[in-house]
Each structure stands twice: as structure tokens, then as C-alpha cells.
Amino acid sequence: MFANFIEYGSFLSIFCAEYASVMAVRIANDVRKDPYLMHTPGLIRHPLFTIVVILAIPLSIWQAVYVGLFDGFWAGVLAWLILQVGGSLVMSFALSIIPAFAGRYALLALLIIPAIAIAYVLSIHSSLSWLGYLS
């Protein structure tokens, strides 16, 4: 079912997209829970970081579109379900076992920026190559 994606797609793109979308939802949820922004890092409170979170939210759906482009609609839907459930569980577990230190949350939030860039660039490049627009 995922033969074309495995051969022509980018797993790094899917991993980065899942990381960015899960962290963006987590950051948005934490900001919502902390209306006075006293318990979130200053980086998260910065207005420009809101743009980063907004750029990461569509990656949740883009994963399904990306896989579906290679293997069809139902493969995209199945991949989206697997990635949302599995990725959220894995990310929650990974974030819970990372030792707590003062800048952990800010460091993980900063990693969203390159993850977004990698996810969009690799997925768009391999999609255009698959469609024959790039040689």
C-alpha cells in the first residue's frame, strides 16, 4: 500500500512534519492554559513565534496529502491516522523521559523552526520530482 511512498517519498520529511505539528499543538495548548504567560519561556511568548506555530499547524494535514500523492487517497487517510495516534504517543513518551532542565522546553521549541523548513522543502521537492516537474 505504501510502496510508492517508501520508494520515492521522504521519511525525514514525515518525521520533521510530525515533530513540528505535535510540538506546535503542545505549545499552543500550554499558552492557552497559561493566560498570564508566567510559566512559559519568553521565547514562546514572543509574537514572532506565533508565526512559527501557525506555519507548523498545516503540517498535520500535509502529511496525509503528501503520502496520498504517492499512493492514493486511502493510503493518505491511513497514514494520517497512524501518524496522528502513533506520533502523538511517541512524542508524549519521548518528552516525558527527557530529563528536565531549565531550557528544555525552549530548546525543543526552537527545533521546530528547522523541522518546519526541512518538512516543507523535502516534501515539496520529492512531490515535484514524483510528478515529473523536476528531473
PDB file of C-alpha atoms in Angstrom:
ATOM      1  CA  MET A   1       0.000   0.000   0.000  1.00  0.00           C
ATOM      2  CA  PHE A   2       2.839   2.410   0.729  1.00  0.00           C
ATOM      3  CA  ALA A   3       5.232   1.072  -1.909  1.00  0.00           C
ATOM      4  CA  ASN A   4       5.499   4.284  -3.944  1.00  0.00           C
ATOM      5  CA  PHE A   5       5.985   6.413  -0.860  1.00  0.00           C
ATOM      6  CA  ILE A   6       8.658   4.087   0.504  1.00  0.00           C
ATOM      7  CA  GLU A   7      10.499   4.206  -2.805  1.00  0.00           C
ATOM      8  CA  TYR A   8      10.098   7.886  -3.727  1.00  0.00           C
ATOM      9  CA  GLY A   9       8.986   9.717  -0.580  1.00  0.00           C
ATOM     10  CA  SER A  10      10.967  11.175   2.284  1.00  0.00           C
ATOM     11  CA  PHE A  11      10.705   9.689   5.763  1.00  0.00           C
ATOM     12  CA  LEU A  12      12.729  12.587   7.187  1.00  0.00           C
ATOM     13  CA  SER A  13      10.077  14.956   5.894  1.00  0.00           C
ATOM     14  CA  ILE A  14       7.326  12.981   7.629  1.00  0.00           C
ATOM     15  CA  PHE A  15       9.319  12.799  10.879  1.00  0.00           C
ATOM     16  CA  CYS A  16      10.018  16.552  10.888  1.00  0.00           C
ATOM     17  CA  ALA A  17       6.417  17.363   9.997  1.00  0.00           C
ATOM     18  CA  GLU A  18       5.107  15.176  12.807  1.00  0.00           C
ATOM     19  CA  TYR A  19       7.550  16.690  15.316  1.00  0.00           C
ATOM     20  CA  ALA A  20       6.666  20.246  14.307  1.00  0.00           C
ATOM     21  CA  SER A  21       2.911  19.689  14.315  1.00  0.00           C
ATOM     22  CA  VAL A  22       2.876  17.882  17.685  1.00  0.00           C
ATOM     23  CA  MET A  23       5.109  20.499  19.302  1.00  0.00           C
ATOM     24  CA  ALA A  24       3.054  23.348  17.824  1.00  0.00           C
ATOM     25  CA  VAL A  25      -0.152  21.913  19.254  1.00  0.00           C
ATOM     26  CA  ARG A  26       1.590  21.343  22.581  1.00  0.00           C
ATOM     27  CA  ILE A  27       2.897  24.924  22.658  1.00  0.00           C
ATOM     28  CA  ALA A  28      -0.490  26.358  21.701  1.00  0.00           C
ATOM     29  CA  ASN A  29      -2.133  24.272  24.418  1.00  0.00           C
ATOM     30  CA  ASP A  30       0.394  25.422  27.039  1.00  0.00           C
ATOM     31  CA  VAL A  31      -0.060  29.067  26.090  1.00  0.00           C
ATOM     32  CA  ARG A  32      -3.835  28.644  26.326  1.00  0.00           C
ATOM     33  CA  LYS A  33      -3.527  27.072  29.789  1.00  0.00           C
ATOM     34  CA  ASP A  34      -1.268  29.890  30.984  1.00  0.00           C
ATOM     35  CA  PRO A  35      -3.171  33.117  30.157  1.00  0.00           C
ATOM     36  CA  TYR A  36      -0.746  35.334  32.099  1.00  0.00           C
ATOM     37  CA  LEU A  37       2.260  33.621  30.463  1.00  0.00           C
ATOM     38  CA  MET A  38       4.115  33.279  33.733  1.00  0.00           C
ATOM     39  CA  HIS A  39       5.077  29.612  33.349  1.00  0.00           C
ATOM     40  CA  THR A  40       6.075  29.537  29.690  1.00  0.00           C
ATOM     41  CA  PRO A  41       9.511  30.539  28.379  1.00  0.00           C
ATOM     42  CA  GLY A  42       9.994  34.017  26.936  1.00  0.00           C
ATOM     43  CA  LEU A  43      10.594  32.539  23.505  1.00  0.00           C
ATOM     44  CA  ILE A  44       7.105  31.079  23.462  1.00  0.00           C
ATOM     45  CA  ARG A  45       5.610  34.426  24.474  1.00  0.00           C
ATOM     46  CA  HIS A  46       7.286  36.303  21.636  1.00  0.00           C
ATOM     47  CA  PRO A  47       4.822  37.428  18.923  1.00  0.00           C
ATOM     48  CA  LEU A  48       7.075  36.209  16.096  1.00  0.00           C
ATOM     49  CA  PHE A  49       6.978  32.689  17.485  1.00  0.00           C
ATOM     50  CA  THR A  50       3.218  32.717  16.876  1.00  0.00           C
ATOM     51  CA  ILE A  51       4.019  32.789  13.152  1.00  0.00           C
ATOM     52  CA  VAL A  52       6.188  29.684  13.592  1.00  0.00           C
ATOM     53  CA  VAL A  53       3.358  27.856  15.342  1.00  0.00           C
ATOM     54  CA  ILE A  54       0.904  28.908  12.605  1.00  0.00           C
ATOM     55  CA  LEU A  55       3.302  27.554   9.946  1.00  0.00           C
ATOM     56  CA  ALA A  56       3.529  24.222  11.777  1.00  0.00           C
ATOM     57  CA  ILE A  57      -0.202  23.560  12.132  1.00  0.00           C
ATOM     58  CA  PRO A  58      -0.859  22.729   8.406  1.00  0.00           C
ATOM     59  CA  LEU A  59       1.889  20.099   8.534  1.00  0.00           C
ATOM     60  CA  SER A  60      -0.553  17.829  10.330  1.00  0.00           C
ATOM     61  CA  ILE A  61      -2.753  17.634   7.229  1.00  0.00           C
ATOM     62  CA  TRP A  62       0.143  17.967   4.772  1.00  0.00           C
ATOM     63  CA  GLN A  63       1.450  14.558   5.867  1.00  0.00           C
ATOM     64  CA  ALA A  64      -1.725  12.875   4.598  1.00  0.00           C
ATOM     65  CA  VAL A  65      -1.684  14.859   1.364  1.00  0.00           C
ATOM     66  CA  TYR A  66       1.988  14.007   0.860  1.00  0.00           C
ATOM     67  CA  VAL A  67       1.544  10.248   1.365  1.00  0.00           C
ATOM     68  CA  GLY A  68      -1.728  10.301  -0.578  1.00  0.00           C
ATOM     69  CA  LEU A  69       0.012  11.922  -3.523  1.00  0.00           C
ATOM     70  CA  PHE A  70       2.201   8.841  -3.925  1.00  0.00           C
ATOM     71  CA  ASP A  71      -0.235   6.052  -3.019  1.00  0.00           C
ATOM     72  CA  GLY A  72      -3.765   7.373  -3.251  1.00  0.00           C
ATOM     73  CA  PHE A  73      -6.471   8.801  -1.033  1.00  0.00           C
ATOM     74  CA  TRP A  74      -6.974   5.854   1.320  1.00  0.00           C
ATOM     75  CA  ALA A  75      -3.250   5.426   1.901  1.00  0.00           C
ATOM     76  CA  GLY A  76      -3.122   9.090   2.859  1.00  0.00           C
ATOM     77  CA  VAL A  77      -6.027   8.713   5.277  1.00  0.00           C
ATOM     78  CA  LEU A  78      -4.486   5.599   6.834  1.00  0.00           C
ATOM     79  CA  ALA A  79      -1.072   7.275   7.109  1.00  0.00           C
ATOM     80  CA  TRP A  80      -2.676  10.321   8.730  1.00  0.00           C
ATOM     81  CA  LEU A  81      -4.435   8.157  11.332  1.00  0.00           C
ATOM     82  CA  ILE A  82      -1.273   6.194  12.093  1.00  0.00           C
ATOM     83  CA  LEU A  83       0.862   9.319  12.302  1.00  0.00           C
ATOM     84  CA  GLN A  84      -1.556  11.255  14.494  1.00  0.00           C
ATOM     85  CA  VAL A  85      -2.093   8.481  17.007  1.00  0.00           C
ATOM     86  CA  GLY A  86       1.364   6.935  16.906  1.00  0.00           C
ATOM     87  CA  GLY A  87       3.263  10.193  16.586  1.00  0.00           C
ATOM     88  CA  SER A  88       1.424  11.830  19.457  1.00  0.00           C
ATOM     89  CA  LEU A  89       2.028   8.841  21.713  1.00  0.00           C
ATOM     90  CA  VAL A  90       5.702   8.593  20.785  1.00  0.00           C
ATOM     91  CA  MET A  91       6.280  12.338  21.196  1.00  0.00           C
ATOM     92  CA  SER A  92       4.497  12.412  24.560  1.00  0.00           C
ATOM     93  CA  PHE A  93       6.589   9.474  25.758  1.00  0.00           C
ATOM     94  CA  ALA A  94       9.813  10.990  24.430  1.00  0.00           C
ATOM     95  CA  LEU A  95       9.099  14.344  26.052  1.00  0.00           C
ATOM     96  CA  SER A  96       8.337  12.656  29.363  1.00  0.00           C
ATOM     97  CA  ILE A  97      11.622  10.717  29.526  1.00  0.00           C
ATOM     98  CA  ILE A  98      13.883  13.609  28.543  1.00  0.00           C
ATOM     99  CA  PRO A  99      15.476  14.885  31.744  1.00  0.00           C
ATOM    100  CA  ALA A 100      14.069  18.194  32.919  1.00  0.00           C
ATOM    101  CA  PHE A 101      16.421  21.156  32.843  1.00  0.00           C
ATOM    102  CA  ALA A 102      15.771  24.864  32.728  1.00  0.00           C
ATOM    103  CA  GLY A 103      15.873  25.420  28.970  1.00  0.00           C
ATOM    104  CA  ARG A 104      14.483  22.077  27.791  1.00  0.00           C
ATOM    105  CA  TYR A 105      11.153  23.403  26.617  1.00  0.00           C
ATOM    106  CA  ALA A 106      12.649  26.416  24.861  1.00  0.00           C
ATOM    107  CA  LEU A 107      15.272  24.237  23.166  1.00  0.00           C
ATOM    108  CA  LEU A 108      12.644  21.794  21.909  1.00  0.00           C
ATOM    109  CA  ALA A 109      10.520  24.713  20.739  1.00  0.00           C
ATOM    110  CA  LEU A 110      13.453  26.189  18.814  1.00  0.00           C
ATOM    111  CA  LEU A 111      13.905  22.894  16.975  1.00  0.00           C
ATOM    112  CA  ILE A 112      10.507  23.473  15.363  1.00  0.00           C
ATOM    113  CA  ILE A 113      11.966  26.114  13.028  1.00  0.00           C
ATOM    114  CA  PRO A 114      14.394  23.820  11.157  1.00  0.00           C
ATOM    115  CA  ALA A 115      11.886  20.960  11.337  1.00  0.00           C
ATOM    116  CA  ILE A 116       9.301  23.080   9.513  1.00  0.00           C
ATOM    117  CA  ALA A 117      11.809  24.082   6.848  1.00  0.00           C
ATOM    118  CA  ILE A 118      13.032  20.519   6.324  1.00  0.00           C
ATOM    119  CA  ALA A 119       9.498  19.114   6.207  1.00  0.00           C
ATOM    120  CA  TYR A 120       8.222  21.594   3.635  1.00  0.00           C
ATOM    121  CA  VAL A 121      11.332  21.610   1.416  1.00  0.00           C
ATOM    122  CA  LEU A 122      11.842  17.837   1.275  1.00  0.00           C
ATOM    123  CA  SER A 123       8.177  17.019   0.783  1.00  0.00           C
ATOM    124  CA  ILE A 124       7.633  19.620  -1.926  1.00  0.00           C
ATOM    125  CA  HIS A 125      10.852  18.637  -3.705  1.00  0.00           C
ATOM    126  CA  SER A 126      10.066  14.917  -3.733  1.00  0.00           C
ATOM    127  CA  SER A 127       6.442  15.618  -4.728  1.00  0.00           C
ATOM    128  CA  LEU A 128       7.529  17.743  -7.680  1.00  0.00           C
ATOM    129  CA  SER A 129      10.074  15.091  -8.672  1.00  0.00           C
ATOM    130  CA  TRP A 130       7.388  12.396  -8.494  1.00  0.00           C
ATOM    131  CA  LEU A 131       5.056  14.455 -10.678  1.00  0.00           C
ATOM    132  CA  GLY A 132       7.823  14.981 -13.238  1.00  0.00           C
ATOM    133  CA  TYR A 133       8.369  18.714 -12.786  1.00  0.00           C
ATOM    134  CA  LEU A 134      11.950  18.214 -11.600  1.00  0.00           C
ATOM    135  CA  SER A 135      14.407  15.926 -13.313  1.00  0.00           C
TER     136      SER A 135
END
